[in-house]
């Protein structure tokens, strides 16, 4: 089978938006909750509080995003949900009224497309919420409900809210707030397929799939792909799979996954011993123990061999998400760890995804802290913003960084050097994670050119028989 | 103020449909619950079971309804709801998927309008359900919810499902399944107004309002009328008010009410001592004790004086509803009680409303029994159906029966005679509820004509100086 993935993803730089926290409209377009008592935008978030971000607010920030170089947005869930993260879907056909509802979303979608910015939504299809209509009917009518076969009811009575009694239905991860669909029921399957098609027909550019590994019904994701691609052949399907995802990346299911297999080694290499274990332990990725360059090279090479190249180019690469602590906090506040990782992110094959706020230096420990309100401009770290802009711009400028080959040129101690090449376009990326300057030299046989022009950073390159690189401490450079 | 009510209502014969129980589509247009295990259609209903009636089913019965003479349908609630009666609204913008969803409703609305059949929906605006999004958010997020002011929360924690603890919020009639809106919140008010406008813009012909007397926020129903009539000046607004409704019928709120002040005396007169008290006691109307003709005449004359004439013509008159036992069961199965009452219903000013199934002799004690599945044709009482057809046809034929004056001519013992007159059109309606034939004679000074042509029944009329009527036992007649 020839594997086909959407071309636009290969050239995309994503921005991940947690809608309750990115931007609150400055205009008064709301008719509901105009005067709501939101949780203070600038205070540390709580697990249950809403800060009142909305899609009109996102619309008002499209200039900002475009200026940053973003050409795709991945929204964590936007559908009607009784939770600030909206992973507890209440209605798959309604954008949350707190966000502006379907009308605001359609307006945003049009505005984004007008700027050639793609929009990918988060599909939570493994489970719904206690308030989701069909499950709610079971809560209200018990064995009389016609929706019984839609969920995994195991006994009576159900106890949806009282933890002192068995729930008597299957909830995701044992959580009774998240009743799991019965995907063996063909009608449930059809329902989910139609939801996916519906939003594609309305114009979205793809689906990010929440915990797709939990849905094990045979052929489910194959059918999902078939129907999504029939609705929009260029739609992007990206699964939340934290580890080896070969099962889903053979071309018949997803175009890519949240590439935590890139995230973890990159943090372990760039931040090294600075990693605050409390922020990463017992998660589904391992940004520790610290890695030196040879190990990092090996991890990247293994990763690049794990999936077909066409898939590699449409992976969703990231340093942080709503499900992790932010890298700045993982790295104990060390700015260089973030910059080095960001450089590696923006020069890796696959679509980089910036978690909102990372680009202005927003810190954040594990949830709920990693979901703070996007800071006021006065609190932005402008240096961080500047290098994000610069690295994104460089990626957009050089096709080699997006779809060129990836070749490790050198990996010793704290120094990691690789090339990205496409036809005549050849770039060298060099990183020294050590706290001392490094000077390395090595033979380069595989390049046609001798890149030495500084695109980023201040490494000095001298070409003789060998390439000699002088790398400041804790720095990274791109040469063309 | 000049009172204006919708002209079409004055000429309407309504049919009240309880959507889960009227008709189940014979075609397979469903994509959800195609193979659901519905409660047996022909078994006595349970409080929580669904029988799976739907709007496609109603569409397939439009021929039947039109043939019966129906030109308006009042649907008990059709919005998404986790209850078979759908008074527990889950979403005011979605027709229940079990009924076919918004698509089926729009198709039905068009088909009905194509036949000049109006469609009135049931608006449950006093309370929502535990699954209604905004209330559900409070259940899920407690004091963090931005929707707090939408309901009447009185303390924490809420106990929505466990009756062992105080609910800590106000439910309609103390029922925690039905959280009451806070109508003092201007946003709640606006939300409800917009719901009402939305469906009118989509083409519905009016709103029947559930327990409107429970909403006491100042000016609420006045604003409701203003906005409804602005959206559709011909829209009908009819409130569920069981007793003296003058408060709402001054022309600035409703066009009419569910006219139980007609229902109760009519049953008490026509069924008399046959009334099964168990089926009527402790309800909000009083179809007992038995009435003789003078008392009945007085009740009807008082009723006709209670509200302006323009309102009288758009009252919704009925003999039974989903909230009462069916008349056949109230009258202990006595067919004449039903026929006499139906005759009085179809000859009274205001729009008669037939509760689905009454026209084929469906029995039914109090809820849930009064909400049976519409019977198979083999179980229809064809005589009952025949006189329904005939009486409806006569009403349609004679404008006097719809908008003519109402004058009591005679009321003694078991005999009640009145005239309906409009210009040259004069009809006499005569009823003898007694078990013996009756012969009565009286002067008639107010008519221009001497009606004696039999439109219905077999009373013999002889005009001399007086009108002499010979009335069989337990019979009613219409003369023109």
Tab-separated table of C-alpha atoms in Angstrom, chain A residues 31-39 46-50 80-84 88 90-91 93-94 96-98 129-133 136-142 144-150 160-162 165 177 187 190-191 194, chain B residues 31-39 46-50 80-84 88 90-91 93-94 96-98 129-133 136-142 144-150 160-162 165 177 187 190-191 194:
chain	number	residue	atom	x	y	z
A	31	UNK	CA	-25.324	36.919	24.885
A	32	UNK	CA	-24.839	34.327	27.589
A	33	UNK	CA	-22.749	34.878	30.693
A	34	UNK	CA	-21.830	38.427	29.794
A	35	UNK	CA	-21.256	39.160	33.440
A	36	UNK	CA	-20.135	35.775	34.627
A	37	UNK	CA	-17.831	35.530	37.602
A	38	UNK	CA	-14.882	33.851	35.923
A	39	UNK	CA	-11.907	32.628	37.844
A	46	UNK	CA	-7.992	25.306	39.650
A	47	UNK	CA	-9.188	21.906	38.486
A	48	UNK	CA	-12.783	23.004	38.098
A	49	UNK	CA	-12.716	26.745	37.498
A	50	UNK	CA	-13.368	28.443	34.192
A	80	UNK	CA	-20.204	21.603	24.807
A	81	UNK	CA	-18.847	20.142	28.010
A	82	UNK	CA	-19.248	20.598	31.728
A	83	UNK	CA	-15.516	20.823	32.376
A	84	UNK	CA	-13.027	23.579	31.699
A	88	UNK	CA	-16.217	15.479	29.105
A	90	UNK	CA	-21.901	16.797	26.534
A	91	UNK	CA	-22.814	17.316	22.875
A	93	UNK	CA	-22.624	18.696	17.564
A	94	UNK	CA	-22.456	21.894	19.594
A	96	UNK	CA	-19.618	25.114	23.845
A	97	UNK	CA	-21.774	28.213	24.321
A	98	UNK	CA	-19.111	29.533	26.700
A	129	UNK	CA	-19.723	12.484	29.971
A	130	UNK	CA	-22.402	11.873	32.542
A	131	UNK	CA	-24.407	14.638	30.912
A	132	UNK	CA	-24.149	13.277	27.362
A	133	UNK	CA	-27.688	12.731	26.264
A	136	UNK	CA	-27.942	10.694	30.858
A	137	UNK	CA	-31.002	8.827	29.657
A	138	UNK	CA	-29.647	5.660	31.277
A	139	UNK	CA	-29.062	7.571	34.513
A	140	UNK	CA	-32.640	8.826	34.391
A	141	UNK	CA	-34.448	5.723	33.184
A	142	UNK	CA	-32.268	2.851	34.259
A	144	UNK	CA	-35.849	1.241	30.599
A	145	UNK	CA	-33.456	3.363	28.581
A	146	UNK	CA	-33.254	2.572	24.866
A	147	UNK	CA	-29.597	3.670	24.972
A	148	UNK	CA	-28.391	0.830	27.207
A	149	UNK	CA	-26.242	-0.767	24.540
A	150	UNK	CA	-24.422	2.470	23.900
A	160	UNK	CA	-22.773	8.179	38.775
A	161	UNK	CA	-22.049	10.666	41.526
A	162	UNK	CA	-21.613	8.724	44.733
A	165	UNK	CA	-21.190	2.706	45.657
A	177	UNK	CA	-17.325	11.080	35.060
A	187	UNK	CA	-24.804	2.331	15.976
A	190	UNK	CA	-21.907	4.996	13.068
A	191	UNK	CA	-22.724	7.855	15.400
A	194	UNK	CA	-21.064	10.823	11.454
B	31	UNK	CA	-29.919	5.813	11.842
B	32	UNK	CA	-29.948	5.622	15.611
B	33	UNK	CA	-31.680	2.898	17.578
B	34	UNK	CA	-32.881	1.038	14.530
B	35	UNK	CA	-33.028	-2.118	16.546
B	36	UNK	CA	-33.823	-0.703	19.930
B	37	UNK	CA	-35.730	-2.804	22.404
B	38	UNK	CA	-38.768	-0.605	22.815
B	39	UNK	CA	-41.412	-1.293	25.380
B	46	UNK	CA	-44.712	2.239	32.366
B	47	UNK	CA	-43.502	5.484	33.890
B	48	UNK	CA	-40.049	5.203	32.405
B	49	UNK	CA	-40.372	3.056	29.298
B	50	UNK	CA	-40.200	4.302	25.739
B	80	UNK	CA	-34.231	16.161	23.470
B	81	UNK	CA	-35.105	14.777	26.869
B	82	UNK	CA	-34.285	11.799	29.033
B	83	UNK	CA	-37.924	10.986	29.740
B	84	UNK	CA	-40.613	9.441	27.591
B	88	UNK	CA	-37.357	17.064	31.299
B	90	UNK	CA	-32.089	18.316	27.907
B	91	UNK	CA	-31.648	20.642	24.933
B	93	UNK	CA	-32.549	23.519	20.337
B	94	UNK	CA	-32.641	19.839	19.435
B	96	UNK	CA	-35.102	14.401	20.341
B	97	UNK	CA	-33.074	12.028	18.171
B	98	UNK	CA	-35.474	9.258	19.163
B	129	UNK	CA	-33.619	18.690	33.625
B	130	UNK	CA	-30.613	17.377	35.505
B	131	UNK	CA	-28.964	16.763	32.142
B	132	UNK	CA	-29.583	20.250	30.757
B	133	UNK	CA	-26.166	21.614	29.975
B	136	UNK	CA	-25.259	19.699	34.526
B	137	UNK	CA	-22.274	22.013	34.709
B	138	UNK	CA	-23.262	22.960	38.251
B	139	UNK	CA	-23.541	19.269	39.139
B	140	UNK	CA	-20.082	18.678	37.727
B	141	UNK	CA	-18.272	21.779	38.925
B	142	UNK	CA	-20.160	22.872	41.997
B	144	UNK	CA	-16.971	26.809	40.239
B	145	UNK	CA	-19.692	26.694	37.617
B	146	UNK	CA	-20.291	29.895	35.675
B	147	UNK	CA	-23.947	28.885	35.406
B	148	UNK	CA	-24.749	29.167	39.122
B	149	UNK	CA	-27.122	32.082	38.721
B	150	UNK	CA	-29.188	30.210	36.171
B	160	UNK	CA	-29.314	15.444	42.360
B	161	UNK	CA	-29.837	11.705	42.539
B	162	UNK	CA	-29.766	10.697	46.178
B	165	UNK	CA	-29.768	14.157	51.213
B	177	UNK	CA	-35.302	15.849	38.394
B	187	UNK	CA	-29.742	36.065	30.835
B	190	UNK	CA	-33.110	36.178	27.264
B	191	UNK	CA	-32.157	32.563	26.685
B	194	UNK	CA	-34.447	33.287	22.074
